[in-house]
mmCIF file of C-alpha atoms in Angstrom:
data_model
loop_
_atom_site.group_PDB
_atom_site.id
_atom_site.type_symbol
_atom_site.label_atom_id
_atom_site.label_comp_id
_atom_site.label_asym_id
_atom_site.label_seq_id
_atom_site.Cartn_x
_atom_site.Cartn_y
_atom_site.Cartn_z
ATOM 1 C CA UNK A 94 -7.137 72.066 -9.025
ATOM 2 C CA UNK A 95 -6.138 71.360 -12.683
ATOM 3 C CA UNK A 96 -4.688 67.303 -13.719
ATOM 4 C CA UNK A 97 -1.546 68.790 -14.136
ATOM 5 C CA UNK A 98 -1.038 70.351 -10.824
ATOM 6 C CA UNK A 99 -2.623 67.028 -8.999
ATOM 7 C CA UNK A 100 -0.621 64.765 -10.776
ATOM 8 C CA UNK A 101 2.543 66.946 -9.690
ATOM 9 C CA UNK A 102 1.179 67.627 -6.081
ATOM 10 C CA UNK A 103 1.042 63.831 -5.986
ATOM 11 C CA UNK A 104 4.804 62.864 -7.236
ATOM 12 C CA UNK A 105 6.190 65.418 -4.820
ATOM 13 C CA UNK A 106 4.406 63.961 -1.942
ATOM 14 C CA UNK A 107 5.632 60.690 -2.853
ATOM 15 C CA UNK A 108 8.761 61.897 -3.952
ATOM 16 C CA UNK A 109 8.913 63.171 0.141
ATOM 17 C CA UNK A 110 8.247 59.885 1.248
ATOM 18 C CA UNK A 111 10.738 57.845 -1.001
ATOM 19 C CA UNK A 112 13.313 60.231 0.096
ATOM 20 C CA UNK A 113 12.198 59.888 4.171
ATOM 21 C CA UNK A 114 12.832 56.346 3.826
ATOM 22 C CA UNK A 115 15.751 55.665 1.415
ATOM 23 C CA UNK A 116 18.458 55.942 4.269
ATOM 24 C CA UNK A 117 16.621 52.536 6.250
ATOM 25 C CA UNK A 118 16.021 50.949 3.120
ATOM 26 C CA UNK A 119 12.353 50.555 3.504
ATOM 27 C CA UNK A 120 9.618 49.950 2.187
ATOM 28 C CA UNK A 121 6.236 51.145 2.456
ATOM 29 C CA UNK A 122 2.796 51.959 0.861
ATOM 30 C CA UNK A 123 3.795 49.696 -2.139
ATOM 31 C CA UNK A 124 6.502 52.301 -2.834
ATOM 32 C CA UNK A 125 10.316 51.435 -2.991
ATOM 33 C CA UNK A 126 12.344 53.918 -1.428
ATOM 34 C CA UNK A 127 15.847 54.396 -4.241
ATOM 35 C CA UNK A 128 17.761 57.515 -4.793
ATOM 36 C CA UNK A 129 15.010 60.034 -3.686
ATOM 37 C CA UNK A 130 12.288 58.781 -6.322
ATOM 38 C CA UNK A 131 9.456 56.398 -5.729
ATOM 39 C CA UNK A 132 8.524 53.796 -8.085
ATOM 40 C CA UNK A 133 5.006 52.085 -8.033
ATOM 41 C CA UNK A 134 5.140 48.458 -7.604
ATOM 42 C CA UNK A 135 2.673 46.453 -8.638
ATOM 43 C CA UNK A 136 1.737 44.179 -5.401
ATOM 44 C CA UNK A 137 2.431 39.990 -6.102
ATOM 45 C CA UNK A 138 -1.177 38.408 -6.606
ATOM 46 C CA UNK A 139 -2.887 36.339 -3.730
ATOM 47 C CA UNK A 140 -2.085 32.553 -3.522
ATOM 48 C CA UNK A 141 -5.391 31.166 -4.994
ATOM 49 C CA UNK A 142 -6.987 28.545 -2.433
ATOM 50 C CA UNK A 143 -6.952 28.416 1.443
ATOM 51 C CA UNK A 144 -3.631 28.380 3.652
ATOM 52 C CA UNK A 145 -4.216 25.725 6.780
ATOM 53 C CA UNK A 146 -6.352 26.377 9.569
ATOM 54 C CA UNK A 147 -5.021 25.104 12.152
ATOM 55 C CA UNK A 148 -5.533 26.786 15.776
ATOM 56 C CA UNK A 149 -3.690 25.159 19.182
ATOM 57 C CA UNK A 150 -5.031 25.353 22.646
ATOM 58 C CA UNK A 151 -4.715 24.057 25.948
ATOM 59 C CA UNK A 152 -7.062 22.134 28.335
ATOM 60 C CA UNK A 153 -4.947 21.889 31.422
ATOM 61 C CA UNK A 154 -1.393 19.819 30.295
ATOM 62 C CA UNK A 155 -3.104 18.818 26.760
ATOM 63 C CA UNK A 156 -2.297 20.749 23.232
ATOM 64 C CA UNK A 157 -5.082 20.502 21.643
ATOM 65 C CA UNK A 158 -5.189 21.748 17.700
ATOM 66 C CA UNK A 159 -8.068 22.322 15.951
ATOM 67 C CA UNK A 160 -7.558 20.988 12.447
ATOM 68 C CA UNK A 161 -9.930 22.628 10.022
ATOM 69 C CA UNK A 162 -10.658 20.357 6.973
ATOM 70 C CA UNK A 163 -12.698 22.883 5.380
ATOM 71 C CA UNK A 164 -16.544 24.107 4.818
ATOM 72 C CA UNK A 165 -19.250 23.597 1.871
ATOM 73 C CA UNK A 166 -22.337 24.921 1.734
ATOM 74 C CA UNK A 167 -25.201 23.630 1.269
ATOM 75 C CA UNK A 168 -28.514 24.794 -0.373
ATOM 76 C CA UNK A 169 -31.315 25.245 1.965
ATOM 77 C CA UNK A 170 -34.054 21.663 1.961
ATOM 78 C CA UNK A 171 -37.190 21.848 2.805
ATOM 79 C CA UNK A 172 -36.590 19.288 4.831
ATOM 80 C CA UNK A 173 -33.489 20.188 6.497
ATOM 81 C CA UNK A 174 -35.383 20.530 10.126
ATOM 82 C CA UNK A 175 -37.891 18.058 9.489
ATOM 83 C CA UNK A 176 -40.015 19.906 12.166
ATOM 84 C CA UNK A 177 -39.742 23.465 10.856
ATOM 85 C CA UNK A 178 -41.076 25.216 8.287
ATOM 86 C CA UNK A 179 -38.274 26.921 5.897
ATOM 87 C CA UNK A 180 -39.343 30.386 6.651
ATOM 88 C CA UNK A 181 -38.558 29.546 10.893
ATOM 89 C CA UNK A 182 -35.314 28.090 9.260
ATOM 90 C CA UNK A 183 -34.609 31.357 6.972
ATOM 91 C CA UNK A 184 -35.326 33.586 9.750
ATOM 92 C CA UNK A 185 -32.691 31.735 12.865
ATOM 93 C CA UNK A 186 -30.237 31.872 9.451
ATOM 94 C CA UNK A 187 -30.931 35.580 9.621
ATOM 95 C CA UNK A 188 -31.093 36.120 12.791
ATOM 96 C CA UNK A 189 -27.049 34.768 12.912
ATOM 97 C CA UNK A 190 -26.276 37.656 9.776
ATOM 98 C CA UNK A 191 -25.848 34.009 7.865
ATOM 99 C CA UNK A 192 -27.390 34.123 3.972
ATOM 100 C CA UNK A 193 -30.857 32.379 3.738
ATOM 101 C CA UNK A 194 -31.452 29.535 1.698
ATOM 102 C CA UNK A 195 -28.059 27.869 2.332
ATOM 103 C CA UNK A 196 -26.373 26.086 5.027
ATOM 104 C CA UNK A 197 -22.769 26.158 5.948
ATOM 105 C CA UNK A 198 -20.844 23.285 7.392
ATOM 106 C CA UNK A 199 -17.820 23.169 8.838
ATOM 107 C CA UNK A 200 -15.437 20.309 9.788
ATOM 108 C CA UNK A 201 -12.935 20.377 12.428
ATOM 109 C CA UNK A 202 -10.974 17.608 13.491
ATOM 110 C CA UNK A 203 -8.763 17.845 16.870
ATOM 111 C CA UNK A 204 -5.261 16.459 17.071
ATOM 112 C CA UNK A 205 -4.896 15.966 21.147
ATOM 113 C CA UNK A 206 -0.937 16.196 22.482
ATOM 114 C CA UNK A 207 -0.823 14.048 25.882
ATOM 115 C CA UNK A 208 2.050 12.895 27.521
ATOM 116 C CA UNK A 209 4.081 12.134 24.828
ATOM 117 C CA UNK A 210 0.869 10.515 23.032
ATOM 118 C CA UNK A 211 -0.143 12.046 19.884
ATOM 119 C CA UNK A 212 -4.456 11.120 19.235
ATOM 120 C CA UNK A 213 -6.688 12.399 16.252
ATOM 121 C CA UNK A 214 -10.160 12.445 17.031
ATOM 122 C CA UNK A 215 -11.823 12.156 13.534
ATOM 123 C CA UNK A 216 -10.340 12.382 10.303
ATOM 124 C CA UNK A 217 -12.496 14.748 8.548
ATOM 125 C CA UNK A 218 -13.987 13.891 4.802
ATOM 126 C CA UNK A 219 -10.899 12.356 3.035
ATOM 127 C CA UNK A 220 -10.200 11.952 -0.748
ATOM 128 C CA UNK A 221 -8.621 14.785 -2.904
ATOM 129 C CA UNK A 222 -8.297 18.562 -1.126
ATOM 130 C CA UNK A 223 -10.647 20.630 -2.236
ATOM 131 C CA UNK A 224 -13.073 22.623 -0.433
ATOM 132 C CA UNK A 225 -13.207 20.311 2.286
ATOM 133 C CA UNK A 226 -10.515 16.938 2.376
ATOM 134 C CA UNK A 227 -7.814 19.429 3.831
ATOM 135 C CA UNK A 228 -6.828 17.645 7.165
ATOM 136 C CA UNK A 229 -3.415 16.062 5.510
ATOM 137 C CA UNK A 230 -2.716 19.109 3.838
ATOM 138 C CA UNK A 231 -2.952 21.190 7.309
ATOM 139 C CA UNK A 232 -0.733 18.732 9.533
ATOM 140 C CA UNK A 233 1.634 19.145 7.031
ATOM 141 C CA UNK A 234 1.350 22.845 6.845
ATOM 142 C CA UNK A 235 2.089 22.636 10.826
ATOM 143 C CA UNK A 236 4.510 20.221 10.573
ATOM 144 C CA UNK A 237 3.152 16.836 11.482
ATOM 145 C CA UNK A 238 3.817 13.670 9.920
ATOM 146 C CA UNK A 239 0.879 11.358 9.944
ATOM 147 C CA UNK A 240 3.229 8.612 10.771
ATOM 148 C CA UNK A 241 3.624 10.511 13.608
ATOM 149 C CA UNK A 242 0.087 9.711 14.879
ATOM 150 C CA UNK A 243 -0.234 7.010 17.826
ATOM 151 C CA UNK A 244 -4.243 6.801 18.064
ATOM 152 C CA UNK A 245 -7.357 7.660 15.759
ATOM 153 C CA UNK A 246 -10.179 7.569 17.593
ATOM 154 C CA UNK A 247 -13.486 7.518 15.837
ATOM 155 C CA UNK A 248 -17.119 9.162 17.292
ATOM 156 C CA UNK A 249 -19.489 7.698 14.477
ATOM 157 C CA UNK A 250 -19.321 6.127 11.130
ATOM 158 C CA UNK A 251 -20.696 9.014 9.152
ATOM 159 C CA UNK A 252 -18.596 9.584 5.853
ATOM 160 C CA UNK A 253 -17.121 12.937 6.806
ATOM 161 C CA UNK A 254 -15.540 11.489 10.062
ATOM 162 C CA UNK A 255 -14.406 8.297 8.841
ATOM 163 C CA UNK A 256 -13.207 8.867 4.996
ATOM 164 C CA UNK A 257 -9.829 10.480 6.170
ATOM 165 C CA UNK A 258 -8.324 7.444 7.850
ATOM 166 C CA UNK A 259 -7.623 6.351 4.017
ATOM 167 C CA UNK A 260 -6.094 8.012 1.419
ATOM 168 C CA UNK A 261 -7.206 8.955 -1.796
ATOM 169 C CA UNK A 262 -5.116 5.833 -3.070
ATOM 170 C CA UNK A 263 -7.035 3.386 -0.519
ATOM 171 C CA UNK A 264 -4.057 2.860 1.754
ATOM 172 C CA UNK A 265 -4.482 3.752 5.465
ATOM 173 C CA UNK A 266 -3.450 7.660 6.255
ATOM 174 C CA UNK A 267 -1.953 7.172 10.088
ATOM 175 C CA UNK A 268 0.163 4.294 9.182
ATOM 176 C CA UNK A 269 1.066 3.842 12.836
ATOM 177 C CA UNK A 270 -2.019 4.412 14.874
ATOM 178 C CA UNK A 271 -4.525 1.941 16.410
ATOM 179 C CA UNK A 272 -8.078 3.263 15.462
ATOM 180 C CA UNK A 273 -10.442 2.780 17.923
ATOM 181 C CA UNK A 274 -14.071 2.841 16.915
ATOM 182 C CA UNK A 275 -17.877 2.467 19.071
ATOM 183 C CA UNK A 276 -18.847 -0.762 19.929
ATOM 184 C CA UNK A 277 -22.127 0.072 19.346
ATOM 185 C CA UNK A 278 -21.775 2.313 15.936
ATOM 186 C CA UNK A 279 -19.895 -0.890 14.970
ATOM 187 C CA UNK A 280 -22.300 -3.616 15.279
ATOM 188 C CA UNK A 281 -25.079 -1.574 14.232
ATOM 189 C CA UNK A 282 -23.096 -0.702 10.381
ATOM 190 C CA UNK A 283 -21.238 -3.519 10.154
ATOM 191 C CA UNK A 284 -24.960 -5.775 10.736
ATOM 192 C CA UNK A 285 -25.525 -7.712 7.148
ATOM 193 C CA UNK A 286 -29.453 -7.544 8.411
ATOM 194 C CA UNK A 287 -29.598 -4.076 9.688
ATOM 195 C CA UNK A 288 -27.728 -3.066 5.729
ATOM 196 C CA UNK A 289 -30.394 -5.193 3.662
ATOM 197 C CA UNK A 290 -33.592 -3.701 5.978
ATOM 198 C CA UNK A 291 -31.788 0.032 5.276
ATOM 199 C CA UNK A 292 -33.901 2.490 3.213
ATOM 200 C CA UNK A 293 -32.236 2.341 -0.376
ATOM 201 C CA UNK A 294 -30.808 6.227 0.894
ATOM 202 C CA UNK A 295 -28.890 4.671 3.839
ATOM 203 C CA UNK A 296 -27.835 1.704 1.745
ATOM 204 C CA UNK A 297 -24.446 3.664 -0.079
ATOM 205 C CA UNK A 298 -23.321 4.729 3.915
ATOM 206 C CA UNK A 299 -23.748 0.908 5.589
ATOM 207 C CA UNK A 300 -21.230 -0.002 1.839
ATOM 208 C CA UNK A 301 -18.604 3.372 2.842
ATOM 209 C CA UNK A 302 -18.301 1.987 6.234
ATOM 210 C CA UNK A 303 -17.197 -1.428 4.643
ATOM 211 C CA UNK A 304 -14.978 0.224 2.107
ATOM 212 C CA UNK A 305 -13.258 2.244 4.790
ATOM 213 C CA UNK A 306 -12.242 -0.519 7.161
ATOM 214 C CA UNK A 307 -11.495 -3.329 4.695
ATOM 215 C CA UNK A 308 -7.667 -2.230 4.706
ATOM 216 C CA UNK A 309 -7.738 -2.388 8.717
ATOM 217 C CA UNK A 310 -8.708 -6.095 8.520
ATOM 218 C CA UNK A 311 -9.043 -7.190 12.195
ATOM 219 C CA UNK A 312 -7.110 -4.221 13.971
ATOM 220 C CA UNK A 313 -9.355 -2.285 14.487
ATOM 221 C CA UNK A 314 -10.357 -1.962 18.399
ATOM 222 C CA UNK A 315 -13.826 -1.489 19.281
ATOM 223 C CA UNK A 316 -14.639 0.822 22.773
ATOM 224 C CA UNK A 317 -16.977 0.522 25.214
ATOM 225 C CA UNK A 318 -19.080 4.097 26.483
ATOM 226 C CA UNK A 319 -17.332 5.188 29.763
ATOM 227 C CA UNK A 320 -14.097 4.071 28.553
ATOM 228 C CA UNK A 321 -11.133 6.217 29.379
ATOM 229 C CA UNK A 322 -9.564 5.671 25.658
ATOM 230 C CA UNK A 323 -6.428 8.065 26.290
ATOM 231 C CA UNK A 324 -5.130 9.554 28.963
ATOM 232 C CA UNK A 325 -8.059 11.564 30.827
ATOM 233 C CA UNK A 326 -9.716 10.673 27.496
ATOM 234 C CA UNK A 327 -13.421 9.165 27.945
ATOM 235 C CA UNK A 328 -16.167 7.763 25.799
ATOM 236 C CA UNK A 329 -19.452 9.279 26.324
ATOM 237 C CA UNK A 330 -22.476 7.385 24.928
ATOM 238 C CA UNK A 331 -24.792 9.953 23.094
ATOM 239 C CA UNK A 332 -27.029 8.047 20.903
ATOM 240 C CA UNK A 333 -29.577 9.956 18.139
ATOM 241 C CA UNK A 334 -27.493 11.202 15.613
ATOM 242 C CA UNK A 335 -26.466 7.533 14.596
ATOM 243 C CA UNK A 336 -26.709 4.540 17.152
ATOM 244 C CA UNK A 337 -23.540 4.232 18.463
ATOM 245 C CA UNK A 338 -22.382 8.391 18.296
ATOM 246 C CA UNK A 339 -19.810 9.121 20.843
ATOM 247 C CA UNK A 340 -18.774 12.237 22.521
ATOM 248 C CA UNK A 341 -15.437 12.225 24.506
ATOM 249 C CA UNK A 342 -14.590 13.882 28.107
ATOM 250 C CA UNK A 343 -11.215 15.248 28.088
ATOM 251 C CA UNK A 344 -10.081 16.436 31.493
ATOM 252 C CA UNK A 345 -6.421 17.582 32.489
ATOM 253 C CA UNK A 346 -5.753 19.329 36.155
ATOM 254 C CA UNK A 347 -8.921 21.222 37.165
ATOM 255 C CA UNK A 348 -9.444 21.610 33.079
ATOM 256 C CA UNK A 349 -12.511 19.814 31.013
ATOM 257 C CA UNK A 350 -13.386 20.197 27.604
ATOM 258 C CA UNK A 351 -16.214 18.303 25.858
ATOM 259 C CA UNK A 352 -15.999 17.338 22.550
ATOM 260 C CA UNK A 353 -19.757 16.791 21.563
ATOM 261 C CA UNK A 354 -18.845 15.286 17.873
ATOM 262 C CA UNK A 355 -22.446 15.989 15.961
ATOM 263 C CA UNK A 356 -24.536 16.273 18.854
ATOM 264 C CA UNK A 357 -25.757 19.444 17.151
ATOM 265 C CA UNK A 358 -24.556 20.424 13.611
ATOM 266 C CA UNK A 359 -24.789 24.278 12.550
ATOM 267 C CA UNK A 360 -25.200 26.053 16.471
ATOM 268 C CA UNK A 361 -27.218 29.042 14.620
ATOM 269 C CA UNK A 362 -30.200 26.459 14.251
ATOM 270 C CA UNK A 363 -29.685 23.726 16.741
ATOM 271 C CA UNK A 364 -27.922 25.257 19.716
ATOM 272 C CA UNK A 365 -30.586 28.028 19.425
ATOM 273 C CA UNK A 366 -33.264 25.511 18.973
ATOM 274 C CA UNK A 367 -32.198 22.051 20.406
ATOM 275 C CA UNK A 368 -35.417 20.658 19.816
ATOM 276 C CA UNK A 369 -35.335 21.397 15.949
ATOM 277 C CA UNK A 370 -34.541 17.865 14.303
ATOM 278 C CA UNK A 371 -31.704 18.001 11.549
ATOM 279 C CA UNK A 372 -32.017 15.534 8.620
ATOM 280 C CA UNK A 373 -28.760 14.196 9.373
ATOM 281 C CA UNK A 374 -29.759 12.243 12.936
ATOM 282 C CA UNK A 375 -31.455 9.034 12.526
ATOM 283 C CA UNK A 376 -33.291 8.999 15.544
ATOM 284 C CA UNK A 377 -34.750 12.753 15.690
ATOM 285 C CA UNK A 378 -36.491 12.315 18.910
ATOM 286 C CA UNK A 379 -33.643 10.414 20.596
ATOM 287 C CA UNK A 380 -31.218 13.308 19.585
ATOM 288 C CA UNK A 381 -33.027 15.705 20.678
ATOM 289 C CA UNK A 382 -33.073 14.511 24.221
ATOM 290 C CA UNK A 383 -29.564 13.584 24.411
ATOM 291 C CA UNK A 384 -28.877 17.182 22.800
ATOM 292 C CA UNK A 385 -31.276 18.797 25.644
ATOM 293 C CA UNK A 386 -29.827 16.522 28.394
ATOM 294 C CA UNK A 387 -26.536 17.486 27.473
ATOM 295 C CA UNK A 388 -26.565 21.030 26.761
ATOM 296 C CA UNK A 389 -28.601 21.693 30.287
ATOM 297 C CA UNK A 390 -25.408 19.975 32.193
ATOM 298 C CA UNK A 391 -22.717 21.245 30.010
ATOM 299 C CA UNK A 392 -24.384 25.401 30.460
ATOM 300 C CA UNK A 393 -25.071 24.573 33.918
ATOM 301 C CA UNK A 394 -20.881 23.475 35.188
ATOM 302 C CA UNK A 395 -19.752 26.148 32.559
ATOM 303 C CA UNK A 396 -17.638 23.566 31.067
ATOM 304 C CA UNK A 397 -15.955 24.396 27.304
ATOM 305 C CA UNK A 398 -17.481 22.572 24.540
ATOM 306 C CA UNK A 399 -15.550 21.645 21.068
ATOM 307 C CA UNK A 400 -18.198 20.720 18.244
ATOM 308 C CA UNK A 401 -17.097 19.135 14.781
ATOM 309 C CA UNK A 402 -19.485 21.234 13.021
ATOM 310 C CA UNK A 403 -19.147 24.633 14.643
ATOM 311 C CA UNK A 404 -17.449 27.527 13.416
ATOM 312 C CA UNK A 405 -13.633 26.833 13.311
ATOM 313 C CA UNK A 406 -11.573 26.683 15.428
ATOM 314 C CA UNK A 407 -15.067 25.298 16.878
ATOM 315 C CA UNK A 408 -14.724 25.807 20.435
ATOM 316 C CA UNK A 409 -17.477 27.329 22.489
ATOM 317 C CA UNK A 410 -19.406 27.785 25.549
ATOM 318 C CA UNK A 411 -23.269 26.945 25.606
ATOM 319 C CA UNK A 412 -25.452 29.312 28.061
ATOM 320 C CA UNK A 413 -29.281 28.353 29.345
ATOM 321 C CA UNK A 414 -31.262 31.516 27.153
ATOM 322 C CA UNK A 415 -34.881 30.387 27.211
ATOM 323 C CA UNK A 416 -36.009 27.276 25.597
ATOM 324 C CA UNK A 417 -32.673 26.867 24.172
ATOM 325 C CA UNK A 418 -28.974 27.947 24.356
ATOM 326 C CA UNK A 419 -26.701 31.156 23.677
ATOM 327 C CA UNK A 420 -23.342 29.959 21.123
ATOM 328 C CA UNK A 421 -20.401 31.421 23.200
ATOM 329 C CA UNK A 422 -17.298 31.310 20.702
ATOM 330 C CA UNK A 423 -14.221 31.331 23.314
ATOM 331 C CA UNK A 424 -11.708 34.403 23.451
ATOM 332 C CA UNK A 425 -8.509 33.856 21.189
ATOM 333 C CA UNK A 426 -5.550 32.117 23.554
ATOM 334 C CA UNK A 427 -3.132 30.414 20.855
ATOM 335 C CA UNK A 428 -0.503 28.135 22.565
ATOM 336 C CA UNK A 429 2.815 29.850 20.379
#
């Protein structure tokens, strides 16, 4: 076929089509349907930058929303798993169609809706949106004013789950809520011995934690493990990661959901492998044993787990496969 006869083969055809759809007004293809003719339009560019993530579901009377404040990635350490080579680590990245030689993270907070109680649980990394700070930006893409926020409720004092109850001017970010933090995490970063005996790379985190509390003076509340914090809300000691990391029960009717905090960070490497130690947990051994301990309950009653590191909207199921455990992303139910 000669250019000539395409290119006319081609305006009749959409010629046809304009004509087909003038009488609705309609339009379709990226053509706008007029008096019989069709006009190209040239499509409007994409909005540079992420829209919010934010993903609602229920455990029994609870609306729970998963509140994405982003991903980085990482490059790949050698000592990442301190007790794995990097080609073991390269090949379970692999293995989960992930690039080698990088590590994602993701950070999900979850905003819990319970009888007429509104609780964050973490507050993601803070400071000014970018790849990761969006939790603000998110609640206000859905709607919800921080002010609107009765209860913050802390697991550990690790910068990227403590940073967001301030904002990037210093002032608190949930004007109205009580924050509730560990006992235990709190003695432990708060200790003016346990800060000067630090390794000079711990040092900078024991002088965040004081940064981020200053502006709470002496209102912040400090839990106990086995506390019921909220309604059907509960404080569950799991130690390793940092001394006083928390995990939380939430049960509602004949519903559970177990929101493991960092008990594992990327599930491709450390739900696969729980005995692989991450660089991140201060006491490898001890979080490896509260990971295995966990995992072998949580499989076994079938109960939904929501981890702040997993794949957003970061809720899962964990199944016994061998030495370790099978990631289980659950099906799509959005609360409308």
């Amino acid at each position: 076929m000669t250019e000539v006869s395409r290119r006319t083969l081609l305006a009749g055809t959409a010629g046809a089509t304009g004509a087909m759809l003038a009488g609705a007004g309609t339009l379709a293809g990226g053509l706008v349907a007029g008096s019989g003719m069709a006009h190209a339009q040239t499509p409007a560019a994409p909005q540079a930058g992420q829209v919010p993530s934010a993903y609602r579901y229920k455990v029994g009377d609870v609306v729970v929303t998963a509140v994405s404040d982003g991903m980085r990635t990482i490059p790949l350490a050698d000592t990442f798993v301190r007790n794995q080579p990097r080609e073991a680590v390269n090949a379970a990245l692999k293995a989960a169609f992930l690039p080698e030689n990088e590590v994602p993270i993701s950070f999900t907070v979850l905003l819990l809706d319970m009888g007429g109680k509104r609780v964050l649980v973490d507050t993601g990394n803070g400071g000014k949106p970018g790849p990761v700070g969006q939790v603000r930006g998110t609640l206000a893409g859905i709607g919800v004013d921080p002010a609107t926020v009765d209860q913050v409720i802390i697991s550990h004092f690790h910068p990227d789950h403590i940073n967001g109850l301030l904002t990037p001017e210093g002032a608190p970010a949930y004007p109205n809520a009580q924050v509730s933090v560990p006992a235990r995490e709190w003695a432990f970063w708060m200790d003016e011995g346990q800060m000067s005996r630090a390794p000079d790379g711990l040092k900078p985190n024991f002088q965040n934690v004081r940064r981020v509390f200053q502006p709470f003076g002496d209102k912040v509340e400090r839990y106990a493990w086995d506390k019921e914090l909220a309604p059907g809300l509960t404080a569950v000691g799991t130690p390793g990661h940092t001394p006083g990391h928390t995990s939380f029960t939430l049960a509602s009717g004949s519903d559970v959901l177990f929101i493991q905090s960092d008990i594992t960070n990327l599930p491709a490497l450390f739900v696969r492998n729980p005995t692989w130690h991450a660089v991140f947990d201060m006491d490898p051994v001890m979080a490896q044993e509260v990971r295995r301990k966990t995992y072998e309950r949580l499989a076994g009653a079938r109960t939904q787990v929501a981890g702040y590191h997993f794949p957003f909207p970061g809720a899962a199921h964990l199944e016994k496969d061998g030495e370790g455990f099978r990631y289980i992303p659950v099906y799509w139910r959005p609360v409308l």
